[in-house]
C-alpha cells in the first residue's frame, strides 16, 4: 500500500488524518470560544479594563503639563533656592491668562494636592491678572496675591514636572516628593495612611480569625445535623445577610454601648462594677464584633459546603481504628476541611480589607480603614490619582497574599464545595 | 457463654422512640466464625453491626465481646476492625499512612509499624502501592487497602459493612474468594453485612437473615437454601415459586394443600399450624421436572409453556400451572430441554418433600 | 363601554410609562426626611410635571458626577450638593452654568441674586455660577437637659468643658465645623474664625482645644447616630445636623436643647449636571424649586431654613408653619439673632485646605 510507504495516514476519503482531525476540532474550538466569549468580554469590560485604567490613573500626571507646558519648561531651569526669575513668573502669568477657565479648575485641583492653597490662588489670579497689562510681572503678581512671593508654592510644582509620577503611591504610604523629586516623609501630622494600612490589615486578619473560630463549629454542626435542624440553624447564620446595614448597626449599638444590654447584664450579674462599664463600641472592639458578625456567613458557607462533602464515615473509621475523638478530628476531619478554611478565609479577608461603612459607624476613632480613604478620595476630595494608588496597593496586597497562599497551601486546595 | 465470642442478648434498638429497628436480638457468634447478616435495606442488619462497632447504642439489652459487656465502651476502645461501605480511606493520607494510622494511635514503635504495614499490604498483594494516595487506586485496590487497614492492628473481630457493594460483578466475586481465604488463613471472627444473597452463600459459615428487625432464620448456607423456615427466607434466598392455598389436612410431617384454583398439592408441613390455615407453598425452580420419565413424584399437573429464555447452561422456562402464569422451571440445556416450544402443553411434576408449606405472607 | 375600557387601558399604560421610562429627569439628593421635604416642597408643588421626576439617593461628593461627565454617560440631571462641591464642580466643568436673570425675583423687586444672603463666600448671591439655593443647615450642639440636673450648658465653651459639665461628647469624624466650633469656644469671634484658621498657628490652636476633650469623645459618622448617642445617654452632648434634632423634637417630642452659639452654617445647593439630556426641563425645575414659596413650603417638613431670605419671610408671617401645627422658626438656624453668633462655613477655605486638614484630623482622631 502507498500510504504506509509515505508514512502519512489518510482518512477513508483520502485526506491526511491530521488535517481532517484539525478540521473536525476547529468547529469544537470555535464553539467553545463562542461559549466563553460573552463572559470573557464581560470580564474585560467590567473588570480588566477598569483595573487597567485605575493603574494608569495612579501614575498619570499629564494634566498640569498640558495646561502649563511652557512654564514647566522654564521651571526645569530654576535652581529652587530663591524665588524664581521673572521669566518663570511671566510664562506662568501668560499661561494662566490664556488657559480656559475649566483647565485652570482642573489644574488647580491637582496643584492643591501638593500644596494647599493653590486652588484659590489660581482661581483668584485668573480674575486679578486681567488687570495687569504689561511686564515685568513678578512684582505685580506678588502684589495681586502675596502667595506668589512664597517659595513653598513654587517648590510644590517640582513634583509635577514629569507626565508620569509615583507621587500618588508615595502619598499612599505617607511619603512625598520634595521640589527636586527626592522622596521624603510627609509632615508628621499628615501621616495617616501607614497607620491605616496597618490597622486595616490587623482588623482583616483578626476578623478572619474570629469568623473561623466562631464559624468552624457552626459549619460542623450544620454539616452533621439532620437537614431539618440544619436548615433552621442556617437561617440564623444567614440572618445578617437579610438585615439592613443600619438596623444591624443600631442593634449592635443598643447591645454594646456602655449603658447597653451587654454591659447592664454584666453589672446586674455583678461581673463588673457600674462605674467600670466596658467600652465595647466606638472603638476597635466594636469594629471587630460587628464585622465578625457580618462576615460570618462568608466563612460558614464555604466551610459548610466543604464539610458537607466529608462523609461521617471518615470520623467513624478513625474512631474504629482506635483514635480518640479529638485525635480523630485533628488527624482526619480537620485536614479535609482545610480547603473550606482557605476559601472562607480568603473570602472573608478580601471582603474585610475593603470594608468601610460598618467600621465607620461602630468604630468611632478607630473606624477609618483604608476603604474609607479610597471612598473619600473617590467621592469627596476627587483625588482619583491617590484613590487609584490606594486601590493599586490593595490589589498588590491581594496578589501577594494570593501568591503566598499558593506557595503555602496550593491554590488547587481552594474549594467552595 | 464460653462458646460464644460475640453475644447479643435481648437487644432492642429504636432511633425515635416509636419504631424498633432491631427487636429482641439474641445472637451467639463463636470465635473464628464468618457470620453474615443478610437482609433487605431497612431490615436492621446494619444497625446491628453499628451497635457492635459502638457507633450506635442499644436501646435495651447488652452486647458481649469475649465475655465483656461492651455497651458503654466507646468505639475507639473496642479494638474491632471494620471495613466500611465506601472504604473510608483517609483521602489526604497515603496508603502507608492509612495503614499506619491505627498502629500510631496505639503508640507502636516506628520500626514495628513499618513491618506490620508492609506485611499487611503484601497480604492483600499491594506491596508496591504504599506511597500512592487512595484516590489513585482502582476500586478493587482501595477495597484491599481498606481490608488491610482493618486487619493491620490485629483486632479480635472484623466487621464488614457491604464492603463489595461498589465493585463490578467480576471483581466482586474475586474479592469474595479473597476475603474468604484471608479469613480462613488468619482465623479471625468476621461479621459481614450484605444484601446480596449469593455473596452471603459464597462466603459465610452461617447466615442470619434479617427482616423487619427480626432474625428470620440463622443457619448454614445450605440449610438456608434447602430448608427455608418461612416464606420470607424462601423468597429472599435463591429463586422460588410460590403457590397460595389452604391447608386441607395435616398428616404428621406432611400435609395436603388445596390451591386457590382447586388443585390438590401434597407438601411438607413446615410453618403451618392447623387445617384451614392459609399457606404459601415454596418450590425451587430446579426441583421441578417437565414431562417426567418416572413415577417418583407425588405431584403431577397439566401446564402450558408460556416463554422460553435461553441462558446457556439452562433454559429458563415460564409456565402456567395451578392458576399461576409466573411459574418458573429451570430446564438443563440437554437434548430433551431443547425440544420445548412456547404454547406447548406439558406435564409438571415435583416431590412432596420439595414443596414446603410455609406461612401465607 | 368599549370606549371606557380603551381609555382606562390607555390611561394605565400612560401611568406606567410616566412612572418608569418617561421620567422627564432624575433628581438626586441625600435621602431620608430631607429628600421627603424636597419631594413635598418642590416636586409635589410643581403641578403638572410632578410625575416626570424620578428621585434617587446618594451619599454626597462629586465622584459619581465626575464619572458620568467624564464618560459622557450622564444619567443624573439635578443634584443636591454641598457648597464646596458646588464650587469645585463648577470650576471643573461638571455642572452647567446658569443665567440668574431668568430666575424668579423676590417680592418688592429684589433680584434673585440679591435675595440670597451672604453665605460664607463674603458676598451675597449664589455660591457659584452653577448652583441654585436650597436651604441652610447647620452643625449644632444639642443635649438632653435631664442629663444635667443642675446648671444647664448654654455656651459653646461648655461643650469643651468637661470639668464643669462632665460626660462624654459626640463629634463627627471629619474636620469641618469641628475646628470652627473649637475656635469659637476658645474665644475667637465667630466672624473671625477663618482668619485664624488661615494661619498654621490657628489650626494648631483649634486642635489644642479639641485635645482637651479627646479622651471624652465618641465619634459618629452618620447623621442618625448623635441622636441615638444622646438619647441613650452614651454621651451627654453632641454635635448634630440641626434638622435631625428638630425632627426629633417636633415629630417625636424628644426633650433636647440646642446651643446655637458657634453653630456652623452651611448652605445646600442644587446644580444641573453638565451634559444633562434634560437641561431645559431641569432649569425650569430649578426656577420652580427656588421660588420663595417653594422654599418656604419645604420648611413645613424639616427644620432647615430656606436659603432665600424671602422664604424665611413667608414663614415669619405665617407661623405656626410646621406641618404639625407648631412654630418652626425657633428651630431654624438662620434667624437674625442666631446668625450673629454663628460661623458661616467658608467653602473656599475648605477647598484649599480640606484634604490636608482632613488628614491631620484623622491622624489626630486615631492617636
mmCIF file of C-alpha atoms in Angstrom, chain A residues 313-314 316-325 327-328 331-332 335-336, chain B residues 50 55 76 80 82 84 89-93 101-102 104-106 149 153:
data_model
loop_
_atom_site.group_PDB
_atom_site.id
_atom_site.type_symbol
_atom_site.label_atom_id
_atom_site.label_comp_id
_atom_site.label_asym_id
_atom_site.label_seq_id
_atom_site.Cartn_x
_atom_site.Cartn_y
_atom_site.Cartn_z
ATOM 1 C CA UNK A 313 -17.661 7.502 57.929
ATOM 2 C CA UNK A 314 -14.173 9.046 57.995
ATOM 3 C CA UNK A 316 -16.161 6.651 62.358
ATOM 4 C CA UNK A 317 -13.303 4.880 60.646
ATOM 5 C CA UNK A 318 -10.790 6.855 62.667
ATOM 6 C CA UNK A 319 -12.586 6.067 65.923
ATOM 7 C CA UNK A 320 -12.886 2.464 64.907
ATOM 8 C CA UNK A 321 -9.168 2.335 64.252
ATOM 9 C CA UNK A 322 -8.585 3.391 67.832
ATOM 10 C CA UNK A 323 -8.166 7.180 67.662
ATOM 11 C CA UNK A 324 -9.745 9.204 70.453
ATOM 12 C CA UNK A 325 -12.321 11.713 69.208
ATOM 13 C CA UNK A 327 -7.191 12.950 67.753
ATOM 14 C CA UNK A 328 -9.507 11.595 65.068
ATOM 15 C CA UNK A 331 -5.820 13.955 62.058
ATOM 16 C CA UNK A 332 -8.736 13.009 59.841
ATOM 17 C CA UNK A 335 -7.149 18.237 57.187
ATOM 18 C CA UNK A 336 -10.051 17.523 54.907
ATOM 19 C CA UNK B 50 -23.139 -0.414 64.140
ATOM 20 C CA UNK B 55 -21.449 3.798 66.738
ATOM 21 C CA UNK B 76 -12.071 3.552 69.911
ATOM 22 C CA UNK B 80 -12.718 -4.080 66.479
ATOM 23 C CA UNK B 82 -14.066 -2.508 60.326
ATOM 24 C CA UNK B 84 -16.751 0.458 55.581
ATOM 25 C CA UNK B 89 -9.793 5.506 53.327
ATOM 26 C CA UNK B 90 -8.455 8.851 54.510
ATOM 27 C CA UNK B 91 -8.045 10.724 51.221
ATOM 28 C CA UNK B 92 -5.309 13.045 52.475
ATOM 29 C CA UNK B 93 -3.022 10.215 53.607
ATOM 30 C CA UNK B 101 -2.857 5.181 61.488
ATOM 31 C CA UNK B 102 -4.299 2.516 63.833
ATOM 32 C CA UNK B 104 0.339 5.045 65.544
ATOM 33 C CA UNK B 105 -2.600 5.738 67.813
ATOM 34 C CA UNK B 106 -1.631 2.568 69.647
ATOM 35 C CA UNK B 149 -6.242 -1.398 57.376
ATOM 36 C CA UNK B 153 -3.743 -3.825 64.109
#
